[in-house]
Structures are given as structure tokens and as C-alpha cells.
Coordinates of C-alpha atoms and ligand atoms in Angstrom, one line a residue:
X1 CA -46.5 -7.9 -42.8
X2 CA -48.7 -6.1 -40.1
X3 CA -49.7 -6.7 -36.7
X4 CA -53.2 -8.3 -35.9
X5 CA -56.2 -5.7 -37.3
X6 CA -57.3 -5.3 -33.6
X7 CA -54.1 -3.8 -32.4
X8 CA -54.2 -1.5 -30.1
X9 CA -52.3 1.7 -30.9
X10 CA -51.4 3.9 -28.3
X11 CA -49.5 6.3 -26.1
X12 CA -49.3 7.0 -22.1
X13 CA -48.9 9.8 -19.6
X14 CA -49.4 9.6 -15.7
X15 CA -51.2 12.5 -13.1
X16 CA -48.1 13.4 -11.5
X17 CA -46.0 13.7 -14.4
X18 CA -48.4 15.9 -16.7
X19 CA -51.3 17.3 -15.0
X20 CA -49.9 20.4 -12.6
X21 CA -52.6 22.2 -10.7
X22 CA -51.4 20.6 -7.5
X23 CA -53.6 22.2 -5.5
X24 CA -56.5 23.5 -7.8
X25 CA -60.0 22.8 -7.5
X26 CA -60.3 21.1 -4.3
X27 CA -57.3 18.6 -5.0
X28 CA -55.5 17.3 -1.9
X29 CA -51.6 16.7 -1.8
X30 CA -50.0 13.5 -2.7
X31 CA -46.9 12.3 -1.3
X32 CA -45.2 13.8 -4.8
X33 CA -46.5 17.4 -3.9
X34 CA -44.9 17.5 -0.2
X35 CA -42.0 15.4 -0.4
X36 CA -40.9 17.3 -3.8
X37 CA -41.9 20.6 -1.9
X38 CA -39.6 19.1 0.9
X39 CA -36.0 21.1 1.6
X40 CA -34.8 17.6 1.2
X41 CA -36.2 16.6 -2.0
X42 CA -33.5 14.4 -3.5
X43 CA -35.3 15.4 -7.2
X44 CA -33.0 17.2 -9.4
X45 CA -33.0 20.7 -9.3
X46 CA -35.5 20.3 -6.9
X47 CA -38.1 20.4 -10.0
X48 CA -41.6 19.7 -8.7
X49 CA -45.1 18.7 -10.7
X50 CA -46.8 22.1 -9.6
X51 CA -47.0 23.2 -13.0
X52 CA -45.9 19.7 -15.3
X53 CA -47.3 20.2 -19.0
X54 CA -50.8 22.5 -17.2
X55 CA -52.4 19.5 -18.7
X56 CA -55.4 20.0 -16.3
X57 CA -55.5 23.3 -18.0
X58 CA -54.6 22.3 -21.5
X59 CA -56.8 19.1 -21.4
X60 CA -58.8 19.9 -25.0
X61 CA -55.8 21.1 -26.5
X62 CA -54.4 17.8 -25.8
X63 CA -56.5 15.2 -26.9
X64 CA -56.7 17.2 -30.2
X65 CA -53.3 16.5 -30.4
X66 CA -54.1 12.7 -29.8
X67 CA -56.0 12.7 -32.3
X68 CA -54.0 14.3 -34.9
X69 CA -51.3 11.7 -33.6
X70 CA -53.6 8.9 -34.4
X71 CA -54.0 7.3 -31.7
X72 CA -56.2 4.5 -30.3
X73 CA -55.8 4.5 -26.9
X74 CA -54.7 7.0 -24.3
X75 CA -53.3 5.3 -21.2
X76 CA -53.6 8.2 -18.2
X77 CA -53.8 7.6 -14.4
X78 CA -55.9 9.0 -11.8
X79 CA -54.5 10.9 -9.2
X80 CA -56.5 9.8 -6.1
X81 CA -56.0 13.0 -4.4
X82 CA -57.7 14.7 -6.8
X83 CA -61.1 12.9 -6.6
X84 CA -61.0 12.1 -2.9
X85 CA -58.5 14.6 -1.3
X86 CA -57.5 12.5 1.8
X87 CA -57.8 9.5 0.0
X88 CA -60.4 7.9 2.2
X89 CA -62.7 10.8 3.0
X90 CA -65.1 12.9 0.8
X91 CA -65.3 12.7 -2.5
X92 CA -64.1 15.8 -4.4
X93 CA -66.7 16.6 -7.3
X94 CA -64.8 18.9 -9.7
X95 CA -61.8 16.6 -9.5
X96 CA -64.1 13.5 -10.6
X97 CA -65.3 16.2 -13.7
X98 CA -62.4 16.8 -14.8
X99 CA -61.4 12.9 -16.0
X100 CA -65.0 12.6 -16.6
X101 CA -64.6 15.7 -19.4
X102 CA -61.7 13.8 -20.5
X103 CA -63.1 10.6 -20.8
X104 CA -65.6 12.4 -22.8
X105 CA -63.3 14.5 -24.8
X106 CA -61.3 11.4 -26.1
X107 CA -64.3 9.2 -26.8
X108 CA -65.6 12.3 -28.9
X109 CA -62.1 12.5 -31.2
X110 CA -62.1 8.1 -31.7
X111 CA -59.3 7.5 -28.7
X112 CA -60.5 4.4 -26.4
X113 CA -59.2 5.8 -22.5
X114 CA -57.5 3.3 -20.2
X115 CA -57.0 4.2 -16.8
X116 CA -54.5 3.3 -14.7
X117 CA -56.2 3.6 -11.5
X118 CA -52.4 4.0 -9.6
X119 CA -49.6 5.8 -10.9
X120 CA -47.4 6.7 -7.6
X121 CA -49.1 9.7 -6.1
X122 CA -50.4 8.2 -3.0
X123 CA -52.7 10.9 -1.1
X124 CA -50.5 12.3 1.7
X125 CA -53.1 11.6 4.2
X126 CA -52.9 7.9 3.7
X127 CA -48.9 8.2 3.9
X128 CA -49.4 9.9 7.1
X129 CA -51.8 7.1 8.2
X130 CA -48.7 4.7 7.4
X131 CA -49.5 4.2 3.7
X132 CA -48.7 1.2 2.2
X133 CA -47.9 -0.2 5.8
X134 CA -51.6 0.2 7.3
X135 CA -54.0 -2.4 6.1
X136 CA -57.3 -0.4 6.3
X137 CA -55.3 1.2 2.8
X138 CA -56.9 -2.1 0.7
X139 CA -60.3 -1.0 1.8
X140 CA -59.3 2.8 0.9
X141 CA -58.4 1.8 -2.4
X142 CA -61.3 -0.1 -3.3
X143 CA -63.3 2.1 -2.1
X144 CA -61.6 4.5 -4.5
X145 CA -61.9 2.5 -7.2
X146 CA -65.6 2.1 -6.8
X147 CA -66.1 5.2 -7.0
X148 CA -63.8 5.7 -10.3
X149 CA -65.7 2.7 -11.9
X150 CA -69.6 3.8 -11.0
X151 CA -68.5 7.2 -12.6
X152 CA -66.4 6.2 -15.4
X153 CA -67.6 2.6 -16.8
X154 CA -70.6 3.6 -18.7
X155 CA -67.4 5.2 -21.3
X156 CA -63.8 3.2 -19.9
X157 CA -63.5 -0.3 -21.0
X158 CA -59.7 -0.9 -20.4
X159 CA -58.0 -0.6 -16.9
X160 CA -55.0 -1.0 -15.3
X161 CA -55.1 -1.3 -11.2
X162 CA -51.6 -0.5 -10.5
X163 CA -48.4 0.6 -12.5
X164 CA -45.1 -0.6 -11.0
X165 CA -44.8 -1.8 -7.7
X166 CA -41.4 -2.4 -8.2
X167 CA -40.9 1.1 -8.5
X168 CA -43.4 2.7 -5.7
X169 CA -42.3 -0.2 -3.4
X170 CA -38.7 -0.5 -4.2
X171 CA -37.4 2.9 -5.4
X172 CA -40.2 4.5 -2.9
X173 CA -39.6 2.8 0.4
X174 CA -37.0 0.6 0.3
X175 CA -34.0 2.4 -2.0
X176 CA -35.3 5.7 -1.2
X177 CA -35.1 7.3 -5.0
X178 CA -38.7 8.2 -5.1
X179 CA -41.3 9.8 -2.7
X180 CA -41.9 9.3 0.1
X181 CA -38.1 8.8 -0.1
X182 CA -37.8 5.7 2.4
X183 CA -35.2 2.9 3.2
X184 CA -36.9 0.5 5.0
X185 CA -36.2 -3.1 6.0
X186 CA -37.8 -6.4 4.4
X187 CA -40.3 -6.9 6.9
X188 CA -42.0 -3.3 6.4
X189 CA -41.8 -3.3 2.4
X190 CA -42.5 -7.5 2.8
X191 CA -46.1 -5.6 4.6
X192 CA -46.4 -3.1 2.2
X193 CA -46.5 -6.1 -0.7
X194 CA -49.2 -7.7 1.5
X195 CA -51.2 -4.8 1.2
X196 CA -50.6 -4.0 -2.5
X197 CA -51.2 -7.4 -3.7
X198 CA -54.5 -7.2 -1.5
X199 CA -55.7 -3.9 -3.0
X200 CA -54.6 -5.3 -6.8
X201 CA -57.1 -7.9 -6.0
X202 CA -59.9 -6.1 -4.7
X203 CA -59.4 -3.6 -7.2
X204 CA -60.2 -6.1 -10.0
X205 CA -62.9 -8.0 -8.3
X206 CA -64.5 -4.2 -7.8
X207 CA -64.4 -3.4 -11.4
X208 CA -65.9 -7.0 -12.5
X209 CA -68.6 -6.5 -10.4
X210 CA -69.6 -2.5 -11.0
X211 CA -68.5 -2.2 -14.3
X212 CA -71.4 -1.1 -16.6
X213 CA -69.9 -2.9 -19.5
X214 CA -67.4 -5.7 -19.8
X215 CA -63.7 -4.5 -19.0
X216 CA -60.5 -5.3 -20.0
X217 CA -58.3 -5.8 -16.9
X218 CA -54.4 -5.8 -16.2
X219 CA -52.0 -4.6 -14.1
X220 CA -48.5 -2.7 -15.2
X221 CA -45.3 -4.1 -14.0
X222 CA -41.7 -3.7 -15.2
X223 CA -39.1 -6.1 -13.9
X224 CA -36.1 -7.3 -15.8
X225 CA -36.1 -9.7 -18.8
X226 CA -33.1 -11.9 -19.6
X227 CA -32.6 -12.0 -23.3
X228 CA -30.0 -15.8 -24.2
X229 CA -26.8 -15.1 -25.7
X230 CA -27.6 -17.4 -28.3
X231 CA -30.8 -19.2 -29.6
X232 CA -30.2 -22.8 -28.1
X233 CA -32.5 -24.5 -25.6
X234 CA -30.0 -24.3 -22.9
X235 CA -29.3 -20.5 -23.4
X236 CA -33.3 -19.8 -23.6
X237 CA -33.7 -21.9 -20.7
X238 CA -30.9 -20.2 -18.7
X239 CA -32.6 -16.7 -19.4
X240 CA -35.9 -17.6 -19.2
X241 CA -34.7 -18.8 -15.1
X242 CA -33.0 -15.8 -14.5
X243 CA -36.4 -13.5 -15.5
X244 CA -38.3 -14.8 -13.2
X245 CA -35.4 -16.0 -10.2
X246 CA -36.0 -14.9 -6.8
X247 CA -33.1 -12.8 -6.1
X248 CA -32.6 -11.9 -1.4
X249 CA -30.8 -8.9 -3.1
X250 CA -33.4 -7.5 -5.9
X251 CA -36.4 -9.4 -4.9
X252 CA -38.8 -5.9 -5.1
X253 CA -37.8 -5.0 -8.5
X254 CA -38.6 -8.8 -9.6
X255 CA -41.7 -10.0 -12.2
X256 CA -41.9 -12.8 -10.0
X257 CA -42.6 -11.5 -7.0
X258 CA -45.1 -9.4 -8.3
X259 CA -46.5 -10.9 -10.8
X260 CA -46.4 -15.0 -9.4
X261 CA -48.8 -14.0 -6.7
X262 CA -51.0 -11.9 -8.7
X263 CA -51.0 -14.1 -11.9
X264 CA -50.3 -17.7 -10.1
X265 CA -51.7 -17.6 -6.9
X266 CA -48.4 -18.0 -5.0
X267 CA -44.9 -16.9 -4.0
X268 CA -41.7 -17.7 -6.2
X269 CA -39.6 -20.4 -5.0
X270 CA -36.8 -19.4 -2.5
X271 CA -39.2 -16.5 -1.0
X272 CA -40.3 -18.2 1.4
X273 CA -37.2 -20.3 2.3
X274 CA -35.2 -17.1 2.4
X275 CA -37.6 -15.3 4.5
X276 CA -39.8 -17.6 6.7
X277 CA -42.5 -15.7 9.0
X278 CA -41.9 -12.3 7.1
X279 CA -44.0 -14.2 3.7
X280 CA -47.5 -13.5 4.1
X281 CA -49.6 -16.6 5.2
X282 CA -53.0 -15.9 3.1
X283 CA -56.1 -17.6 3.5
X284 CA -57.7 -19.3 0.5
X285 CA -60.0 -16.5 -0.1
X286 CA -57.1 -13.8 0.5
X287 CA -55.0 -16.2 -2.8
X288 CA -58.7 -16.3 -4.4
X289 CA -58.7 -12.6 -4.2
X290 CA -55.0 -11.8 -5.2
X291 CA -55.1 -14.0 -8.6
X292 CA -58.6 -12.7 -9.9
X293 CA -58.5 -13.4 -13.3
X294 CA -56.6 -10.2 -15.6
X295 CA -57.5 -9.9 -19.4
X296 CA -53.9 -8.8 -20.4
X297 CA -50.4 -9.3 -19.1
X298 CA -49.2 -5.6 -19.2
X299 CA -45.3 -4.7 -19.2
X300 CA -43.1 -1.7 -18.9
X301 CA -40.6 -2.0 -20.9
X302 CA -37.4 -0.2 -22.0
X303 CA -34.5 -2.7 -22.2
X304 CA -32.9 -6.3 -21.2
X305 CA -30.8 -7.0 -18.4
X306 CA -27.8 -8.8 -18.7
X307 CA -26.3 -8.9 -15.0
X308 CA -27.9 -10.3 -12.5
X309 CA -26.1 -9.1 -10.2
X310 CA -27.7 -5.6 -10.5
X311 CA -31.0 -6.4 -11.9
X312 CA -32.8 -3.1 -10.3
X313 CA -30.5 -1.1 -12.2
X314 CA -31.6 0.2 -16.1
X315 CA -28.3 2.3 -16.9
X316 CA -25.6 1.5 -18.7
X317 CA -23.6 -0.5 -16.3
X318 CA -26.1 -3.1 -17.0
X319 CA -25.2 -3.1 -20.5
X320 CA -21.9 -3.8 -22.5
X321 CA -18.5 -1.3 -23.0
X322 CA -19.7 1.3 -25.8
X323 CA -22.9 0.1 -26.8
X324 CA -25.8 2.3 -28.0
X325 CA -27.9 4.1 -24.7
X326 CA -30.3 6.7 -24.9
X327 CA -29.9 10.0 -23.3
X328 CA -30.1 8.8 -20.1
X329 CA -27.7 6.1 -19.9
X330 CA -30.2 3.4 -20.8
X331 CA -28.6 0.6 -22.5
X332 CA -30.8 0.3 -26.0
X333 CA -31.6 -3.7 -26.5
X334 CA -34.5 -4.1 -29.2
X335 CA -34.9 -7.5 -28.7
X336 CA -36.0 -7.1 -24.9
X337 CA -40.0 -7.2 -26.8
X338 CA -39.6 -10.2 -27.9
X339 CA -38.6 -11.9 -25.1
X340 CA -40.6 -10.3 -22.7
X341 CA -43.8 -10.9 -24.5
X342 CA -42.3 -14.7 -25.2
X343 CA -41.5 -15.0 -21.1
X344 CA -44.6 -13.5 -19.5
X345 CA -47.2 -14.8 -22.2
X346 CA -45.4 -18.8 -21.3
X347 CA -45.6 -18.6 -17.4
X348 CA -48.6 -16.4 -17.0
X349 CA -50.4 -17.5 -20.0
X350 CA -52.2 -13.9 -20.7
X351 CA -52.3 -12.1 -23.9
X352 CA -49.6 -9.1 -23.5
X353 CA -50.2 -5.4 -23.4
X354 CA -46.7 -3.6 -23.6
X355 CA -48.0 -0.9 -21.6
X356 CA -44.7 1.4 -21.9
X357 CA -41.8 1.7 -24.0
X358 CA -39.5 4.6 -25.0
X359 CA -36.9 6.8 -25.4
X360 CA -35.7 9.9 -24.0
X361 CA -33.5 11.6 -26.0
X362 CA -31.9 15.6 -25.9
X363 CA -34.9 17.5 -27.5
X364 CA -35.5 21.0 -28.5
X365 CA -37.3 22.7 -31.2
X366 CA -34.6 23.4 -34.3
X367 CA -34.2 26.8 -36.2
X368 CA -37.0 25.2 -39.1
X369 CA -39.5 25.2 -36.2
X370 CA -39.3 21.4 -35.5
X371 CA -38.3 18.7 -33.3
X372 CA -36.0 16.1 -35.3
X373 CA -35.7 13.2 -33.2
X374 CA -34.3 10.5 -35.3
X375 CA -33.0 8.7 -32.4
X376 CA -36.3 7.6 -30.9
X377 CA -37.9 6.8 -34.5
X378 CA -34.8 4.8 -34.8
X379 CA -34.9 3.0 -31.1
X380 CA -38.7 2.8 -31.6
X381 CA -38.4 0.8 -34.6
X382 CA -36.0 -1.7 -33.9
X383 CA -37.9 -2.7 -30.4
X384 CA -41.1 -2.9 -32.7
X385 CA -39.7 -5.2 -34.8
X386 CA -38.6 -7.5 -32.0
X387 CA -42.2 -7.0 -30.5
X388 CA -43.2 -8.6 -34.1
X389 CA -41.8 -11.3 -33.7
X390 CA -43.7 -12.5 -31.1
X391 CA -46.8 -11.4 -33.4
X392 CA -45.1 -14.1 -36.1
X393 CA -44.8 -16.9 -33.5
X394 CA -48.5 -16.6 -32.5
X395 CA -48.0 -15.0 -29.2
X396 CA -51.3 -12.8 -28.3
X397 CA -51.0 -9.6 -28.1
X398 CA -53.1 -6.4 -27.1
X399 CA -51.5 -3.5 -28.7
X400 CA -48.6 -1.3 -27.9
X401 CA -48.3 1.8 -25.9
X402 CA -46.0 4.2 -26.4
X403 CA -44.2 6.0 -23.5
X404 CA -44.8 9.0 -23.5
X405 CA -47.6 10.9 -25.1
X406 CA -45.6 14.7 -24.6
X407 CA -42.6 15.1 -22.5
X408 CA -43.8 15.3 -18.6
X409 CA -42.1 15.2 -15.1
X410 CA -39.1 12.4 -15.1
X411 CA -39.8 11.7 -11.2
X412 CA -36.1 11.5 -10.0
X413 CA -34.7 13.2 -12.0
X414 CA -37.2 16.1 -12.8
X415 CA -37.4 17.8 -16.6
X416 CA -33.7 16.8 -17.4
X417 CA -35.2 14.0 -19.4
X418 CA -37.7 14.1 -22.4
X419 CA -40.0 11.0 -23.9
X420 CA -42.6 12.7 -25.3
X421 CA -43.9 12.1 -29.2
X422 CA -44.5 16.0 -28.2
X423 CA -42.4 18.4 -26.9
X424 CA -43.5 20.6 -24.4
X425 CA -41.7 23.8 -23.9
X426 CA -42.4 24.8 -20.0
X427 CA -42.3 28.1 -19.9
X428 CA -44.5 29.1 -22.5
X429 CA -46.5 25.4 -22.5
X430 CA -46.0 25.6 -26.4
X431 CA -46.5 21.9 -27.6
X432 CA -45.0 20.2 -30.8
X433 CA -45.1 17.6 -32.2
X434 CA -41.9 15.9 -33.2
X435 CA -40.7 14.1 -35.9
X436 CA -41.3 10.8 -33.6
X437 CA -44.9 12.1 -33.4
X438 CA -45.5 12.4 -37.2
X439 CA -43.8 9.2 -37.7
X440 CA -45.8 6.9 -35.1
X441 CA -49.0 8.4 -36.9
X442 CA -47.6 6.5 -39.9
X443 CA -46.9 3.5 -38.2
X444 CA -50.7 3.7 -36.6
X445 CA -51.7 4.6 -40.3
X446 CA -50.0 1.5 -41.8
X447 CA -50.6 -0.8 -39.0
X448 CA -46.9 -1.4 -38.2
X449 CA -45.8 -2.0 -42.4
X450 CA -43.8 1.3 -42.4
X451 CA -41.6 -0.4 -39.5
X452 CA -39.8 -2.4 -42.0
X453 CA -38.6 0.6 -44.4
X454 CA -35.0 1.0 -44.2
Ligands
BGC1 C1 -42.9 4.8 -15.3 C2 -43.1 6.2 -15.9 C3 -41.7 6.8 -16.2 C4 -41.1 5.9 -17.2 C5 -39.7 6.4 -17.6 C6 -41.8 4.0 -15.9 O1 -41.0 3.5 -14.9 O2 -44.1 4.1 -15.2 O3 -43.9 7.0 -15.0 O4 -41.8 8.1 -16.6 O5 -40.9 4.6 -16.8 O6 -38.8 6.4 -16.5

């Protein structure tokens, strides 16, 4: 019992969370460097990504430890900053080399790169043009993502336009939880999905048409998936609705208002009979441009939800009296693969691409030198073998990709929380690998068997 033989294999990191060198090399500031450098910065301990894992610095040294992992793919993101340092202006030409060396450096040790073209760290000076609100942004952002593809294509195949608008939308500027730490009303983050749904689209088309080889395209939401209470029609049916429900109350932190637009060409029902004049009114060719065609159906992923009244929220609140969480409250529900991939692949008809999943846990290195982290080797295979499932009942999919490749920058809530498959002490940026780490090269190794050992 294996997954298919082109699986993809892999593990994920994000600019912000790993690279440091904030302001190295001609890089300009993102809305993560200010507003964590802010007296107010809500982030605990007021913990910033100045320094991260010194990836920038550490960037060989890391990919060797890819490849010792046994990776396929690396998912990282581009911080836009970095290659144009407004966002809109001149291009910055060390910042371009740098994921240019590392596109380089992983194709030379056998891991395929996929590039998540947005992972939160909008370029302050766009924020301070009005960000997501200002519309000349969709032209800023393909014109960014030309310049990514005519320097990157010849070597990236896979990419990924935009990781979790839920999150940069709703925990950004409407729950205040994340840079640029706003609470705005519907009719501002209502614009601000206008415009991302517009730069998705444009961002697609960009890469179809400049690509210098055929690409593999996707987007990366999360959202909440619904797993029945029981296996019969009805209770299937029931959580199946309650995926994909438009919700007045958690409407940004949905799949379907992300993902209906982009993958069907229009808004969930109720939107615009809750909100009237605030819903977008596209043209043809705006819905034409939206809903260009994605090769994969990518999903975050870390656990089900079970109450819909509080479908934004992942902690254990969500979940039931006592039940397992990791080590930062998350309730731990295995089957949530399955059902994800069975949801999204029936309404959106897309081979799936779990794009993230993981667990943090309370890691340190151990008196023997090592990391023992049997929790996430133990929460990691349980959700893989819901995720084969899906494999068994025919439903395509791409690969998995581990979240995260070495312990990084938990936004919100700073270092407290670790992911990695590789520890990363931060003083002395010593990595090692942990127990996980050795464990997933297994499960590379054997294609998934080793899942099913007791
Ligand atoms: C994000 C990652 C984050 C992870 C764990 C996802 O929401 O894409 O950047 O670190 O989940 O919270």
C-alpha cells in the first residue's frame, strides 16, 4: 500500500518566517518588518523576523539538509520586498540572485522548488499606498510576478500565487492578529478581496503566458472542513454544506469565498443577498480572468472544525472536552485529509496539493544530542493515513507538503511555537534534525508504506 509513484514529497517554509536579513542587500521593508518593529506590535514578546533561522545566510547549508531529508519539493515564498524594494519600483538585483542561487542550489541536490509567489509580507510602500485597498496593487503584483517568472521559469515548474487570504485578509485587516494589525469594516476587506482575487488571476494568466516551460499552477488556501459524525448520506451531506456555507459572521476565513470565485467563477450563495452593492459586480472578462484555469487545488491544512459557530478559530475550543491538541491548543483530527481532499477535489474538481500540514510541539535538543519528537511522528501519521484514503477512493492527488521544513517565525505568536522537521537553536543557528526529520525521510524512502507500522 503506497501512494501513487509520482507523489510529490515535500516540505515548506515562507520569507518572513525563515529568511532574516530584513534589511540586507538592498531589501526594502514589508509590512512584517515595521509593524513587528512597531511599540505596538501585538506579537509575543515582541519577537521580530530580523534574524529568523539567517536562512539568507545559511541558504547552502539548508538545502543540504533538504536533501539529506529526502525531499522532493521545497515549497518557499518570495518576499517581494526583496526583489523590488517598494514593491512597484526598481528592481533589486542581488535580491532576485539570491532565490535565483537557490533555485539553482535545490535543482543541483534533486529537490523540484515551488514558489509561492505571496506569503504575507506585503512591501510597506504598497501598504502605505493603501495596500490591498488601492487597485493599481493588481497591476503591481503582476508586474512582480513577471518579473519572478522571466527570471525563474527556465528552472521552477510549480507555483503557487497566493497563500491564505483568509489569513492576510482576515487575521490582517479585519481581526487585527497579524500585520498590518487592522479591524476594518466589510466594505474595505469586501475591496481588498476584489483586488486579491484580481491579482490571483492575473498572476496565473502571467505565468501561462511567460513561462519558459509548462507550469504547474495553484493557489494555497486554508478554510475549515466539516468532518460527518457518522458515515451516512445525510451526515456527509450536512458537513459537506457546512464547508463550503457562507457564514455574515466568518465569511473571510471561508473556502467558499475564496476559493468559489477563483475556482467557479462566482460568489457563494447568500453573499450577495447578505451584502448587496458591497459584492463586486465583474465584467465577463474580470470572471474570465479570476477563474483561469489552476493545475492543483492546494490546501492548508491542520485540523477539522466542528462548530460553526466559530469557524475562524483552530484552538481547542473548537474541538471536544479533553481531546488530544498539539502544543498550541490545536485540536488534533487526522481525518480532516480525507475529507478535505474528498470536499474540494468534488466541488472544484482539481487534483489536490495539501500544501501544509503539521505540528508544533515543545522541542529542544535532549542530553543524547537529539530532538525526540514522537508527537509529530505520531500526529503526522495518523493525518497521512486519512490523506490515503482519498488515494484508495481514486481522488487525484499531487503530493503532500509538510509544514515546516525547520522551525521559523510563528507570526503571532513569535518563536513560542516550533514545526520544524529541524530544529533551529536561535542563538547559535545550530540546526538538527529531529527524530520527525529522520522519520519523514523514511516515509519519502518507502513511498508512504512505513505509515502503516504500528
Ligand atoms: C501559514 C504558515 C504558518 C502555519 C502555522 C499557515 O497558516 O501559511 O505561515 O506558519 O500555518 O500556523
Amino acid at each position: 500500500m503506497a501512494f501513487s509513484k509520482d507523489f510529490i514529497w515535500g516540505v515548506a517554509g515562507a520569507s518572513y518566517q525563515v529568511e532574516g536579513a530584513w534589511n540586507e542587500d538592498g531589501k526594502g521593508p514589508s509590512i512584517w518588518d515595521t509593524y513587528t518593529h512597531s511599540r505596538q506590535s501585538p506579537v509575543k514578546q515582541h519577537d521580530t523576523g530580523d534574524i529568523a533561522c539567517d536562512h539568507y545566510h545559511h541558504m547552502k547549508e539548508d538545502v543540504a539538509l533538504l536533501k539529506e531529508l529526502g525531499v522532493k519539493a521545497y515549497r518557499f515564498s518570495i518576499s517581494w520586498s526583496r526583489v523590488i524594494p517598494d514593491g512597484f519600483g526598481e528592481v533589486n538585483p542581488k535580491g532576485l540572485a539570491f532565490y535565483s542561487d537557490l533555485v539553482d542550489e535545490l535543482l543541483a541536490n534533486g529537490v523540484e522548488p515551488m514558489i509561492t509567489l505571496y506569503h504575507w509580507d506585503l512591501p510597506q510602500a504598497i501598504h502605505d499606498r493603501g495596500g490591498w485597498l488601492n487597485p493599481d496593487i493588481v497591476t503591481w503584483f503582476e508586474r512582480y510576478t513577471k518579473i519572478i517568472v522571466d527570471a525563474l521559469s527556465d528552472r521552477v515548474k510549480y507555483w503557487i500565487t497566493i497563500n491564505e487570504p483568509q489569513i492576510f485578509i482576515g487575521l490582517g485587516c479585519y481581526t487585527g492578529v497579524h500585520a498590518p494589525f487592522l479591524k476594518l469594516c466589510d466594505r474595505d476587506v469586501i475591496l481588498m478581496s476584489k483586488h486579491v482575487f484580481l491579482a490571483h488571476g492575473h498572476a496565473v494568466r502571467t505565468i501561462r503566458e511567460y513561462a519558459k516551460q509548462s507550469s504547474k499552477i495553484g493557489f494555497a488556501p486554508t478554510g475549515p472542513t466539516f468532518i460527518p459524525d457518522n458515515e451516512s448520506a445525510e451526515a456527509i451531506e450536512e458537513a459537506r454544506k457546512k464547508s463550503f456555507a457562507f457564514n455574515p459572521d466568518g465569511y473571510l476565513f471561508s473556502n467558499s469565498w475564496w476559493a468559489d470565485p477563483i475556482c467557479l467563477g462566482k460568489f457563494p450563495d447568500g453573499a450577495k443577498e447578505f451584502f448587496g452593492d458591497l459584492i463586486p459586480d465583474f465584467t465577463e472578462e474580470e470572471w474570465s480572468i479570476i477563474r483561469s484555469p489552476l493545475d492543483f487545488y492546494g490546501c492548508n491544512i491542520y485540523n477539522a472544525s466542528r462548530d460553526e459557530t466559530d469557524i475562524a478559530a483552530t484552538d481547542a475550543k473548537n474541538g471536544l472536552v479533553g481531546e488530544p491538541i498539539t502544543a498550541i491548543n490545536w485540536p488534533i483530527t487526522p481525518d480532516a485529509l480525507y475529507w478535505s481532499a474528498r470536499f474540494f477535489y468534488e466541488r472544484y474538481q482539481l487534483p489536490v496539493l495539501i500544501t501544509e500540514n503539521g505540528c508544533a510541539n515543545t522541542d529542544y535538543v535532549f542530553l543524547d544530542g537529539k530532538v525526540h519528537d514522537p508527537q509529530r511522528i505520531d500526529y503526522t501519521t495518523r493525518y497521512l493515513r486519512g490523506y490515503y484514503r482519498a488515494s484508495k477512493e481514486n481522488i487525484p492527488l499531487v503530493g503532500y507538503i509538510y509544514w515546516s521544513f525547520m522551525d521559523n517565525f510563528e507570526w503571532g505568536i513569535g518563536y513560542s511555537a516550533r514545526f520544524g522537521l529541524v530544529h533551529v537553536n536561535y542563538q547559535t543557528q545550530v540546526r538538527t534534525i529531529k527524530d520527525s526529520g529522520y522519520w519523514y525521510r523514511d516515509v519519502i524512502a518507502s513511498n508512504g508504506e512505513i505509515i502503516w507500522k504500528e
